[in-house]
Structures are given as structure tokens and as C-alpha cells.
Tab-separated table of C-alpha atoms and ligand atoms in Angstrom:
chain	number	residue	atom	x	y	z
A	1456	MET	CA	-9.756	12.796	-28.090
A	1457	ASN	CA	-10.378	13.241	-24.419
A	1458	ALA	CA	-7.416	11.594	-22.200
A	1459	MET	CA	-10.059	9.241	-20.452
A	1460	ASP	CA	-11.272	7.970	-23.453
A	1461	ALA	CA	-7.545	7.156	-24.475
A	1462	PRO	CA	-7.415	3.390	-25.597
A	1463	THR	CA	-5.725	1.613	-22.817
A	1464	ASP	CA	-5.442	-2.088	-24.161
A	1465	ALA	CA	-5.705	-3.586	-20.696
A	1466	GLN	CA	-5.052	-6.956	-22.492
A	1467	GLY	CA	-1.922	-5.993	-24.034
A	1468	MET	CA	-0.917	-4.984	-20.720
A	1469	HIS	CA	-1.707	-8.344	-19.156
A	1470	GLY	CA	-0.156	-10.048	-21.678
A	1471	LEU	CA	3.471	-7.905	-21.427
A	1472	MET	CA	3.026	-8.986	-17.614
A	1473	ALA	CA	2.794	-12.598	-18.808
A	1474	GLU	CA	5.839	-12.269	-20.964
A	1475	LEU	CA	7.999	-11.055	-18.053
A	1476	PHE	CA	6.541	-13.229	-15.621
A	1477	PRO	CA	8.984	-15.948	-15.919
A	1478	HIS	CA	12.320	-14.202	-16.421
A	1479	VAL	CA	13.754	-14.792	-12.569
A	1480	ARG	CA	14.474	-10.861	-11.761
A	1481	SER	CA	16.627	-9.539	-9.031
A	1482	ILE	CA	18.491	-5.876	-8.386
A	1483	THR	CA	21.045	-7.516	-10.582
A	1484	GLY	CA	21.779	-10.433	-13.489
A	1485	PRO	CA	20.370	-11.587	-16.415
A	1486	GLY	CA	16.594	-11.806	-15.345
A	1487	LEU	CA	16.503	-8.032	-14.954
A	1488	ARG	CA	18.467	-7.581	-18.403
A	1489	ALA	CA	15.990	-9.357	-20.075
A	1490	THR	CA	12.967	-7.724	-18.758
A	1491	LEU	CA	14.515	-4.381	-19.784
A	1492	ASP	CA	15.119	-5.939	-23.697
A	1493	VAL	CA	11.561	-6.874	-23.572
A	1494	LEU	CA	10.479	-3.324	-22.445
A	1495	GLY	CA	12.976	-1.934	-25.328
A	1496	GLN	CA	10.502	-3.705	-27.804
A	1497	HIS	CA	7.996	-1.620	-26.790
A	1498	LEU	CA	9.602	2.059	-25.999
A	1499	PRO	CA	12.788	3.726	-27.046
A	1500	LEU	CA	14.535	2.322	-23.773
A	1501	ARG	CA	18.145	2.882	-23.212
A	1502	GLN	CA	20.252	0.514	-20.559
A	1503	THR	CA	22.752	2.204	-18.305
A	1504	HIS	CA	24.993	-0.805	-16.706
A	1505	VAL	CA	26.895	0.261	-13.596
A	1506	PRO	CA	29.954	-1.741	-12.374
A	1507	THR	CA	30.074	-3.664	-9.014
A	1508	GLY	CA	31.738	-1.584	-6.150
A	1509	THR	CA	30.591	1.291	-7.620
A	1510	ARG	CA	29.952	3.769	-4.446
A	1511	LEU	CA	26.163	5.592	-4.779
A	1512	PHE	CA	26.255	7.536	-2.186
A	1513	ASP	CA	25.873	5.505	1.001
A	1514	TRP	CA	25.599	2.521	-1.098
A	1515	THR	CA	27.956	0.225	-3.035
A	1516	VAL	CA	26.850	-1.591	-5.933
A	1517	PRO	CA	27.006	-5.405	-4.865
A	1518	ASP	CA	28.090	-8.404	-6.830
A	1519	GLU	CA	25.908	-9.557	-9.864
A	1520	TRP	CA	23.967	-12.625	-8.776
A	1521	VAL	CA	23.599	-15.109	-11.920
A	1522	LEU	CA	21.237	-18.154	-10.948
A	1523	ARG	CA	21.453	-21.121	-12.566
A	1524	SER	CA	19.347	-23.825	-10.393
A	1525	ALA	CA	18.751	-24.217	-6.938
A	1526	SER	CA	17.122	-27.223	-5.373
A	1527	LEU	CA	16.896	-29.438	-2.223
A	1528	THR	CA	17.106	-33.279	-2.761
A	1529	ASP	CA	15.889	-36.123	-0.336
A	1530	PRO	CA	18.455	-38.811	0.306
A	1531	SER	CA	16.259	-41.138	-2.187
A	1532	GLY	CA	17.212	-38.813	-5.050
A	1533	ARG	CA	13.708	-36.730	-5.272
A	1534	ARG	CA	13.767	-33.256	-6.192
A	1535	VAL	CA	11.788	-32.074	-3.166
A	1536	VAL	CA	12.109	-27.741	-4.144
A	1537	ASP	CA	13.270	-26.845	-6.921
A	1538	SER	CA	13.575	-23.171	-8.461
A	1539	ALA	CA	12.663	-24.144	-12.066
A	1540	ASP	CA	8.784	-25.104	-10.361
A	1541	HIS	CA	8.904	-21.304	-9.121
A	1542	PRO	CA	11.280	-18.282	-9.036
A	1543	LEU	CA	10.625	-17.428	-5.252
A	1544	HIS	CA	11.619	-20.845	-3.923
A	1545	VAL	CA	15.314	-19.595	-3.939
A	1546	VAL	CA	16.209	-16.712	-1.548
A	1547	SER	CA	17.190	-14.199	-4.150
A	1548	TYR	CA	21.070	-13.373	-3.602
A	1549	SER	CA	21.691	-16.418	-2.372
A	1550	GLU	CA	25.166	-17.486	-2.441
A	1551	PRO	CA	26.324	-20.738	-4.168
A	1552	VAL	CA	26.283	-23.838	-2.129
A	1553	ARG	CA	26.214	-27.383	-2.934
A	1554	ARG	CA	26.541	-30.155	-0.128
A	1555	ARG	CA	24.487	-32.484	1.904
A	1556	VAL	CA	23.127	-30.747	5.313
A	1557	SER	CA	21.117	-32.140	8.420
A	1558	ARG	CA	17.492	-31.344	8.533
A	1559	GLU	CA	18.749	-29.556	11.624
A	1560	GLU	CA	21.297	-27.451	9.890
A	1561	LEU	CA	18.805	-26.893	6.924
A	1562	GLU	CA	15.797	-25.710	9.209
A	1563	PRO	CA	17.144	-21.912	9.696
A	1564	HIS	CA	17.597	-21.692	5.599
A	1565	LEU	CA	13.849	-22.438	5.315
A	1566	HIS	CA	10.887	-19.696	4.853
A	1567	SER	CA	7.403	-20.723	4.840
A	1568	LEU	CA	4.009	-19.250	5.691
A	1569	PRO	CA	2.102	-21.358	8.321
A	1570	GLU	CA	-0.848	-19.194	7.957
A	1571	HIS	CA	-0.900	-19.557	4.352
A	1572	PRO	CA	0.413	-23.271	3.972
A	1573	ASP	CA	-0.198	-23.099	-0.074
A	1574	TRP	CA	1.731	-19.980	-0.432
A	1575	VAL	CA	5.322	-19.693	-1.106
A	1576	PRO	CA	6.831	-16.271	0.492
A	1577	TYR	CA	9.392	-13.777	-1.371
A	1578	ARG	CA	12.872	-13.311	0.713
A	1579	THR	CA	15.712	-11.501	-0.739
A	1580	SER	CA	19.268	-11.243	1.165
A	1581	TYR	CA	21.001	-8.479	-1.054
A	1582	TYR	CA	23.605	-7.236	1.212
A	1583	ARG	CA	24.347	-10.212	3.600
A	1584	ARG	CA	26.005	-13.347	2.401
A	1585	THR	CA	24.005	-16.508	3.134
A	1586	TRP	CA	21.789	-18.700	1.105
A	1587	GLY	CA	18.024	-20.292	1.551
A	1588	PHE	CA	14.640	-21.960	0.060
A	1589	CYS	CA	11.184	-20.439	0.323
A	1590	LEU	CA	8.499	-22.989	0.294
A	1591	THR	CA	4.723	-23.818	0.898
A	1592	GLU	CA	4.259	-24.526	4.491
A	1593	LYS	CA	2.800	-28.180	3.363
A	1594	GLN	CA	6.226	-28.875	1.657
A	1595	ARG	CA	8.093	-27.776	4.634
A	1596	ARG	CA	5.950	-30.218	6.741
A	1597	GLY	CA	7.126	-32.989	4.305
A	1598	LEU	CA	10.315	-32.450	5.028
A	1599	THR	CA	11.031	-35.455	7.081
A	1600	ALA	CA	14.201	-36.739	6.041
A	1601	ASP	CA	17.682	-36.527	8.221
A	1602	ALA	CA	19.614	-34.711	5.500
A	1603	TYR	CA	19.232	-32.970	2.148
A	1604	ASP	CA	21.761	-32.206	-0.838
A	1605	VAL	CA	21.117	-28.465	-0.959
A	1606	VAL	CA	22.344	-26.819	-4.551
A	1607	VAL	CA	22.442	-23.123	-5.322
A	1608	ASP	CA	24.159	-23.350	-8.896
A	1609	ALA	CA	24.739	-19.715	-8.823
A	1610	ASP	CA	27.435	-16.887	-9.502
A	1611	LEU	CA	27.777	-13.917	-7.100
A	1612	GLN	CA	30.916	-11.623	-8.572
A	1613	PRO	CA	31.869	-8.675	-9.973
A	1614	GLY	CA	29.195	-7.622	-12.826
A	1615	VAL	CA	26.902	-4.658	-13.202
A	1616	LEU	CA	23.706	-3.216	-11.976
A	1617	SER	CA	21.038	-2.291	-14.968
A	1618	TYR	CA	18.516	0.270	-15.169
A	1619	GLY	CA	16.522	1.450	-18.393
A	1620	GLU	CA	15.406	4.989	-19.001
A	1621	VAL	CA	13.047	6.125	-21.719
A	1622	VAL	CA	13.094	10.227	-22.538
A	1623	LEU	CA	10.160	11.557	-24.165
A	1624	PRO	CA	10.715	15.005	-25.409
A	1625	GLY	CA	8.078	17.657	-24.729
A	1626	SER	CA	8.209	21.266	-25.939
A	1627	THR	CA	10.084	22.350	-22.355
A	1628	GLU	CA	13.238	20.926	-20.894
A	1629	GLU	CA	10.861	20.781	-17.534
A	1630	GLU	CA	10.508	17.161	-16.927
A	1631	VAL	CA	7.859	14.884	-15.302
A	1632	LEU	CA	9.450	11.289	-13.614
A	1633	LEU	CA	7.787	8.347	-14.074
A	1634	SER	CA	9.546	5.179	-11.851
A	1635	ALA	CA	8.961	1.616	-11.547
A	1636	HIS	CA	10.829	-1.106	-9.881
A	1637	VAL	CA	12.052	-4.223	-11.902
A	1638	CYS	CA	13.870	-6.206	-9.378
A	1639	HIS	CA	11.056	-8.995	-8.279
A	1640	PRO	CA	10.765	-12.060	-9.444
A	1641	GLY	CA	7.642	-14.412	-9.880
A	1642	MET	CA	4.853	-12.162	-8.741
A	1643	ALA	CA	2.618	-10.067	-10.700
A	1644	ASN	CA	1.244	-6.647	-8.972
A	1645	ASP	CA	4.238	-6.464	-7.310
A	1646	ASN	CA	6.119	-5.345	-9.392
A	1647	LEU	CA	5.007	-6.311	-12.813
A	1648	SER	CA	1.796	-4.202	-13.052
A	1649	GLY	CA	3.640	-1.081	-12.383
A	1650	ILE	CA	5.903	-1.882	-15.280
A	1651	ALA	CA	3.295	-2.686	-17.307
A	1652	VAL	CA	1.109	0.546	-16.587
A	1653	ALA	CA	4.490	2.361	-16.965
A	1654	THR	CA	5.151	1.178	-20.317
A	1655	TRP	CA	1.429	1.748	-21.822
A	1656	LEU	CA	1.804	5.135	-20.213
A	1657	GLY	CA	4.839	5.775	-22.162
A	1658	ARG	CA	3.540	4.678	-25.523
A	1659	ALA	CA	0.507	6.713	-25.012
A	1660	LEU	CA	2.844	9.682	-24.074
A	1661	ALA	CA	5.041	9.191	-27.231
A	1662	GLU	CA	1.748	9.431	-29.271
A	1663	ARG	CA	1.327	13.043	-27.865
A	1664	THR	CA	2.644	16.862	-28.133
A	1665	THR	CA	3.383	17.675	-24.554
A	1666	ARG	CA	4.676	20.615	-22.610
A	1667	TYR	CA	6.937	18.589	-20.172
A	1668	THR	CA	9.534	16.256	-21.291
A	1669	TYR	CA	8.509	12.980	-19.904
A	1670	ARG	CA	11.289	10.556	-18.475
A	1671	LEU	CA	10.268	6.716	-17.388
A	1672	VAL	CA	12.967	5.139	-15.199
A	1673	PHE	CA	12.586	1.230	-14.959
A	1674	ALA	CA	15.321	0.207	-12.105
A	1675	PRO	CA	15.811	-1.865	-9.283
A	1676	GLY	CA	14.516	-0.719	-5.903
A	1677	THR	CA	16.698	1.436	-3.688
A	1678	ILE	CA	20.199	0.551	-5.360
A	1679	GLY	CA	18.806	1.339	-9.095
A	1680	ALA	CA	17.148	4.401	-8.113
A	1681	LEU	CA	20.102	5.756	-6.175
A	1682	ALA	CA	22.267	4.735	-9.154
A	1683	TRP	CA	20.027	6.776	-11.456
A	1684	LEU	CA	20.487	9.530	-9.266
A	1685	HIS	CA	23.886	9.685	-9.122
A	1686	ASP	CA	24.153	9.742	-12.681
A	1687	HIS	CA	21.429	12.335	-13.160
A	1688	LEU	CA	22.025	14.828	-10.566
A	1689	ASP	CA	22.833	17.653	-13.120
A	1690	LEU	CA	19.384	17.009	-14.236
A	1691	LEU	CA	17.522	16.839	-11.269
A	1692	PRO	CA	16.637	20.837	-10.956
A	1693	ARG	CA	14.339	20.136	-14.100
A	1694	VAL	CA	12.146	17.678	-12.447
A	1695	ARG	CA	9.116	19.038	-11.535
A	1696	HIS	CA	6.776	16.275	-10.678
A	1697	GLY	CA	7.093	12.766	-10.192
A	1698	VAL	CA	5.043	9.468	-9.698
A	1699	VAL	CA	6.625	6.262	-8.508
A	1700	LEU	CA	4.084	3.370	-9.806
A	1701	THR	CA	3.411	-0.105	-8.366
A	1702	GLY	CA	1.051	-2.167	-7.304
A	1703	LEU	CA	-1.700	-0.891	-9.965
A	1704	GLY	CA	-3.183	-4.322	-11.064
A	1705	GLY	CA	-4.394	-5.746	-7.174
A	1706	PRO	CA	-7.713	-4.934	-5.594
A	1707	GLY	CA	-8.823	-1.708	-4.206
A	1708	PRO	CA	-9.187	1.739	-5.318
A	1709	LEU	CA	-6.370	3.957	-6.186
A	1710	VAL	CA	-3.920	5.159	-3.663
A	1711	TYR	CA	-1.924	8.364	-3.954
A	1712	LYS	CA	0.900	8.377	-1.283
A	1713	ALA	CA	1.865	12.296	-1.176
A	1714	THR	CA	5.404	13.780	-1.605
A	1715	ARG	CA	7.460	14.269	1.473
A	1716	ARG	CA	6.780	18.184	1.599
A	1717	GLY	CA	3.100	17.295	0.767
A	1718	ASP	CA	2.195	20.486	-1.060
A	1719	ALA	CA	3.504	19.949	-4.387
A	1720	GLN	CA	1.630	20.686	-7.560
A	1721	VAL	CA	1.490	16.717	-8.336
A	1722	ASP	CA	-0.115	16.530	-4.664
A	1723	ARG	CA	-2.632	18.762	-5.737
A	1724	ALA	CA	-3.072	17.401	-8.998
A	1725	ALA	CA	-3.249	13.501	-8.097
A	1726	ALA	CA	-5.494	14.203	-4.991
A	1727	HIS	CA	-8.153	15.786	-7.449
A	1728	VAL	CA	-7.705	12.686	-10.351
A	1729	VAL	CA	-7.529	9.817	-7.467
A	1730	ARG	CA	-10.668	11.296	-4.988
A	1731	ARG	CA	-13.012	11.796	-8.047
A	1732	ARG	CA	-12.453	8.066	-8.952
A	1733	GLY	CA	-13.253	7.308	-5.346
A	1734	GLY	CA	-9.434	6.739	-4.229
A	1735	GLU	CA	-7.744	7.621	-1.413
A	1736	VAL	CA	-4.920	9.961	-0.431
A	1737	ARG	CA	-2.616	9.578	2.452
A	1738	PRO	CA	0.584	11.387	3.270
A	1739	TYR	CA	4.265	11.149	2.939
A	1740	SER	CA	6.209	8.254	5.294
A	1741	PRO	CA	9.415	7.180	4.716
A	1742	TYR	CA	8.555	3.352	4.176
A	1743	GLY	CA	7.727	2.213	0.922
A	1744	TYR	CA	9.152	2.308	-2.747
A	1745	ASP	CA	12.099	4.406	-4.680
A	1746	GLU	CA	9.953	7.863	-3.516
A	1747	ARG	CA	11.978	7.312	-0.155
A	1748	GLN	CA	15.011	8.061	-2.351
A	1749	TYR	CA	13.746	10.699	-4.509
A	1750	ASN	CA	11.916	12.975	-1.791
A	1751	ALA	CA	15.200	12.497	0.414
A	1752	PRO	CA	17.270	15.780	1.622
A	1753	GLY	CA	19.393	16.372	-1.096
A	1754	PHE	CA	17.618	15.330	-4.010
A	1755	ASP	CA	14.232	16.651	-2.946
A	1756	LEU	CA	12.110	15.762	-5.537
A	1757	ALA	CA	8.180	16.219	-5.735
A	1758	VAL	CA	7.615	12.472	-6.510
A	1759	GLY	CA	4.764	10.939	-5.020
A	1760	ARG	CA	3.632	7.538	-5.464
A	1761	LEU	CA	0.389	5.674	-7.097
A	1762	SER	CA	-0.806	2.315	-6.347
A	1763	ARG	CA	-3.941	0.572	-5.327
A	1764	THR	CA	-4.297	-1.248	-1.859
A	1765	PRO	CA	-0.417	-0.660	-0.999
A	1766	HIS	CA	2.113	-3.146	-0.059
A	1767	GLY	CA	1.816	-5.156	3.321
A	1768	GLU	CA	-1.970	-4.383	3.112
A	1769	TYR	CA	-3.171	-7.359	1.234
A	1770	PRO	CA	-2.092	-10.988	2.301
A	1771	GLU	CA	-0.867	-12.235	-1.339
A	1772	TYR	CA	2.054	-9.309	-0.955
A	1773	HIS	CA	5.318	-11.084	-1.296
A	1774	THR	CA	3.902	-14.382	-2.300
A	1775	SER	CA	3.337	-16.357	-4.833
A	1776	ALA	CA	-0.244	-15.928	-4.267
A	1777	ASP	CA	0.515	-12.449	-5.915
A	1778	ASP	CA	0.232	-14.242	-9.451
A	1779	LEU	CA	-1.143	-13.076	-12.919
A	1780	SER	CA	-4.621	-14.149	-11.682
A	1781	PHE	CA	-4.700	-11.525	-8.790
A	1782	VAL	CA	-4.156	-8.759	-11.079
A	1783	SER	CA	-7.007	-7.703	-13.374
A	1784	PRO	CA	-6.671	-6.216	-16.887
A	1785	ASP	CA	-9.232	-3.536	-15.957
A	1786	ARG	CA	-7.606	-2.048	-12.990
A	1787	LEU	CA	-4.568	-1.842	-15.173
A	1788	GLY	CA	-6.208	0.116	-17.639
A	1789	ASP	CA	-7.967	1.766	-15.328
A	1790	ALA	CA	-4.707	3.056	-13.739
A	1791	VAL	CA	-3.494	4.134	-17.409
A	1792	ALA	CA	-6.493	5.923	-17.848
A	1793	ALA	CA	-6.198	7.621	-14.486
A	1794	LEU	CA	-2.369	8.437	-15.248
A	1795	LEU	CA	-3.289	10.188	-18.219
A	1796	GLU	CA	-5.867	12.210	-16.426
A	1797	LEU	CA	-3.322	13.232	-14.219
A	1798	VAL	CA	-0.726	14.069	-17.124
A	1799	ASP	CA	-3.401	16.167	-18.684
A	1800	THR	CA	-4.076	17.833	-14.997
A	1801	LEU	CA	0.010	18.490	-14.928
A	1802	GLU	CA	0.320	19.640	-18.248
A	1803	GLY	CA	-3.065	22.217	-18.394
A	1804	GLY	CA	-4.412	22.484	-14.603
A	1805	ASP	CA	-2.302	25.819	-14.335
A	1806	GLN	CA	-3.673	27.221	-17.239
A	1807	ARG	CA	-5.521	30.635	-16.478
A	1808	TYR	CA	-8.310	32.514	-18.974
A	1809	ARG	CA	-9.707	35.900	-19.096
A	1810	SER	CA	-13.537	36.151	-20.288
A	1811	LEU	CA	-14.003	38.684	-23.178
A	1812	CYS	CA	-17.752	38.933	-22.424
A	1813	PRO	CA	-17.810	39.663	-18.459
A	1814	TYR	CA	-20.753	41.352	-17.082
A	1815	GLY	CA	-23.213	38.857	-16.968
A	1816	GLU	CA	-23.655	35.105	-18.593
A	1817	PRO	CA	-23.090	35.358	-22.537
A	1818	GLN	CA	-25.741	33.941	-24.466
A	1819	LEU	CA	-24.217	30.358	-25.441
A	1820	GLY	CA	-27.236	29.360	-27.447
A	1821	ARG	CA	-26.621	32.370	-29.829
A	1822	ARG	CA	-23.334	31.252	-30.622
A	1823	GLY	CA	-24.382	27.691	-31.141
A	1824	LEU	CA	-22.841	26.175	-27.654
A	1825	TYR	CA	-25.948	24.704	-26.435
A	1826	PRO	CA	-26.077	21.221	-27.937
A	1827	SER	CA	-28.787	20.510	-30.136
A	1828	VAL	CA	-29.166	16.915	-28.641
A	1829	GLY	CA	-29.705	16.593	-24.924
A	1830	GLY	CA	-28.911	14.376	-22.329
A	1831	THR	CA	-26.346	13.538	-19.730
A	1832	GLN	CA	-23.403	14.020	-21.886
A	1833	ALA	CA	-24.827	17.377	-23.175
A	1834	GLU	CA	-25.399	18.487	-20.129
A	1835	ASP	CA	-21.790	17.940	-18.442
A	1836	GLU	CA	-20.448	19.873	-21.670
A	1837	VAL	CA	-22.637	23.194	-20.933
A	1838	MET	CA	-22.042	22.707	-16.958
A	1839	ALA	CA	-18.060	22.552	-17.906
A	1840	MET	CA	-18.499	25.788	-19.588
A	1841	LEU	CA	-20.455	27.399	-17.175
A	1842	TRP	CA	-17.903	26.504	-14.655
A	1843	VAL	CA	-15.212	27.816	-16.813
A	1844	LEU	CA	-16.783	30.945	-17.840
A	1845	ALA	CA	-17.322	31.660	-13.929
A	1846	TYR	CA	-13.789	31.492	-12.970
A	1847	SER	CA	-12.277	32.906	-16.183
A	1848	ASP	CA	-11.223	36.333	-14.557
A	1849	ASP	CA	-7.353	36.323	-14.663
A	1850	GLU	CA	-7.036	34.646	-11.319
A	1851	HIS	CA	-8.247	30.954	-11.103
A	1852	SER	CA	-6.550	28.038	-13.387
A	1853	LEU	CA	-8.617	25.238	-14.562
A	1854	LEU	CA	-7.129	23.116	-11.649
A	1855	ASP	CA	-8.831	25.684	-9.496
A	1856	VAL	CA	-11.921	25.365	-11.263
A	1857	ALA	CA	-11.908	21.524	-11.584
A	1858	GLU	CA	-11.590	20.630	-7.869
A	1859	ARG	CA	-14.708	23.618	-7.216
A	1860	ALA	CA	-16.555	21.456	-9.946
A	1861	GLY	CA	-15.420	17.833	-9.369
A	1862	VAL	CA	-14.989	17.823	-13.017
A	1863	ALA	CA	-11.469	16.534	-14.562
A	1864	VAL	CA	-9.222	19.133	-16.139
A	1865	PRO	CA	-9.507	17.633	-19.553
A	1866	THR	CA	-12.960	18.022	-19.552
A	1867	LEU	CA	-13.026	21.620	-18.621
A	1868	ARG	CA	-10.128	22.109	-21.237
A	1869	GLY	CA	-12.223	21.020	-23.941
A	1870	ALA	CA	-14.929	23.297	-22.505
A	1871	ALA	CA	-12.304	26.311	-22.655
A	1872	GLN	CA	-11.245	25.345	-25.951
A	1873	ARG	CA	-14.578	25.472	-27.131
A	1874	LEU	CA	-15.135	28.733	-25.386
A	1875	VAL	CA	-11.975	30.445	-27.019
A	1876	GLU	CA	-13.055	29.301	-30.360
A	1877	ALA	CA	-16.282	31.225	-30.008
A	1878	GLY	CA	-14.589	34.192	-28.982
A	1879	LEU	CA	-15.501	34.167	-25.064
A	1880	LEU	CA	-12.497	33.750	-23.451
A	1881	THR	CA	-8.762	34.226	-24.142
A	1882	PRO	CA	-6.066	31.987	-22.680
A	1883	LEU	CA	-3.521	33.753	-20.358
A	1884	CYS	CA	-0.042	32.503	-20.295
A	1885	PRO	CA	2.102	33.177	-17.224
A	1886	SER	CA	3.939	36.265	-18.916
A	1887	ARG	CA	0.792	37.604	-20.131
A	1888	LEU	CA	-0.835	37.383	-16.985
A	1889	THR	CA	2.284	39.156	-15.037
A	1890	SER	CA	1.781	41.848	-17.610
A	1891	ALA	CA	-2.054	42.541	-17.296
A	1892	LEU	CA	-1.437	42.865	-13.794
A	1893	PRO	CA	-1.489	46.319	-12.323
A	1894	THR	CA	2.237	47.453	-11.977
A	1895	THR	CA	3.797	49.756	-9.068
A	1896	LYS	CA	6.454	50.811	-11.612
A	1897	PRO	CA	6.154	54.542	-12.469
A	1898	SER	CA	5.511	55.127	-16.207
A	1899	ALA	CA	7.764	57.035	-17.901
B	1214	ZN	ZN1	8.291	-5.736	-3.031
């Protein structure tokens, strides 16, 4: 089956997001582990737990945060803000507090969005101890009492940081890294869409025979990616290509952010896939998600990033308006299809062929290669064969042809396969290509 026809079960992905939505995720804690437990029902996922205090390059694993509840109660006993209503209501990593504070003292601990008075913002304070509440601007305007009872019922003490990993072995030890962050609570596009797309992509890859080994990493942002890198330094030379997956269910066409070096194979392959789908390619910048860690000097992995409208460029970003209705199942399904095409492009894009019938165009009709029924699809199939034949000169890879023809690599691969079966082409593996080249070595 062609990769683009692969069933992507968009409703299933949206269902997984709905299941994961209520868990109060952070960079540590039970909500993160519960999320990994759910993913383990879909994929052979292994969890790693890194103790508080572990040094990870320039970072240290912080205390684990376990939230039970957080609320603001007015003097009449009315709860005016409650984390049970929405996980974004409490600043992630708020330290425990239980006391009455004046309205004035409360003020610097409140976060709202005057420009979007019905939305709750997302705030964190992982590495600086404080507490805080996020609320709608309307709720904030209603806080007219002189004092409030503040409760953050939480533990902030030594524990673990957890990440999940799935290894889908290929026929070689060369790897493709697919990474999604798993630390955001109460939002859908950031980061549940990346998690759902990575999970469905992993499920599809598990059914396939691949050349590369595919490794899916589900880790909390920054510190989790660094924990994975720290644990896998020996593996890194085997990572050939990688993509960070995030923000794939929101509005807008696909956006590929290139690797730091900008000229990696994954950059070329992803640019081809994304541009054909009306998407956009952007250069690397040191701001964003975990591509910052993977690409950093020292690791220098060729890891790009695939999203739709990137973080910070849509108003719902990091607010309660990024809810399940903000994410469309169709866009999730389209993202998986694009990623499967990228996989096929990485797997087979460097394949070259030699024509066994050069000196003019071979007679396709005589070999039954002209479809008996016409139509657009039949024309496309013939065109794909003509493109492959035209460049089966030992030199041009399928991706070279794909870029010139504006045709997907999997389509060209199918055409090449038909031509091989008809005895018109032979595939060249890199070693055969080398042996076929003229050698300067004197013959014995
Ligand atoms: Zn985010």
C-alpha cells in the first residue's frame, strides 16, 4: 500500500488526546507517568526514571511536583479559583502554601490575559520557587474582597523525572529519532497533538519492514530531552535523522523547521514533502522545542521540527483556548500521512537505478505498462515511470527525481518497482554503484 493511503484513524488520535487531556502533566509527577502509562497501551514503551539531583550537563533534575489541589477561597467560603475546574488554574510547580493573604499580597501571584478575558493562561515556575494562580481576566476583576485563603496542596520534594521511549527495530542499526514533549497540562495542540501523532506514526511503523530503526522519545521539555541525551551518548552516532513533533492539530499548513546545519538529508526530504503539501520551510533558530537540545554543539544531531502554525504565532497558544475543539482530527491524520511520506522518502529517497534499456524511451505499451483504462491516476502512473526512466542513469537518486518531477518519493518508488519487474531497470545499492564507477586503480 502506498504510504499516503495508510489508514491514519484521525478519530482514534483525537480520542487518545481526550483520554490524556485531564491528566495534570508537568516536567515530573504522577500526571506525566499516567500519560506514559496510557501511551504504553498503544506502543511497546519503556519508562526511565531519573532521580532528583541528577546532573544532566548544565542542568539538574529538580524536585518532583505532586499536586493534589489548588484553590483561592473568599472570606465567605466561596471557592473562586479551583484547579479541579481546569489544570491551568495553578502555576505549574507552585510550592505548597496554605494561608490567608491580603488582596494586595495576592496580586503578583495572579496571571490573566486582559486581551482575552475568557481564557486562562499557562504559566510555569520549574526552577524558581514560588506559587501562583492563572485565571480569566473576568475572574480576576471579580476578586474584590480584602483577603483570600490560598491553598496549594502539593509536595515538592525529591523524586524522579520520567521519560518514555519506544524502539522499533529496522534492518540496520542506523536510527531515526522522533521526539515529542509530554509536560504540558490542560492543552490540546501543545502538546497532546504531537503525542498523538507520534503514537499513531509509531503504530504504523511497527507494522512495517524498515531499513532504519525508529526510536520514539516522549520526554518532558528541555530537561527530559537532556535526560534522554545523557542516557544515550553512545547511541548518538547512529542517529541519522530526526524530527521533533509538536503543534500538528491546530490551524495552518505544515511548517518544517530545518536542522541547525540546515543541509541535512532530513532537511531536503522534509522540504520536499512539506512544500508539495503547500507547507512552509523555515531555517533553524535557537528558540523553540527540544530541537534546541538535539542540535546543540556536542550532540549536533540532524533533528528538524514539524508543526503547523508554530508556537507563539496563534493567539490560543499556551492558553485554555487551546482545547480539544481547537484541534481537528483531519489535520492530525494529514500530519501522520505527511510523516509516513517523510519516512518513505528517508527510507528510499537515496535509491538509484540503472536503465537496462537505454538509447531512447523503451516501449511501455509492448510490456503492458500503459494502463488499459485512462484517467488522471493512470496518467500520473505513466508520468512517474517516464520520470524514473529519464533519470535511471546511475547518478540520480529517487529524491533527485522527486524534486524535479514534483512527485512523492513513494509514487516514484512504486513506478520504479514496476519497471524493475518489467526488466527495464535495476536498482543500485551504494556498494554496487561504487563498483560500477570507473576506477583509477591500475588493473593487475
Ligand atoms: Zn508549550
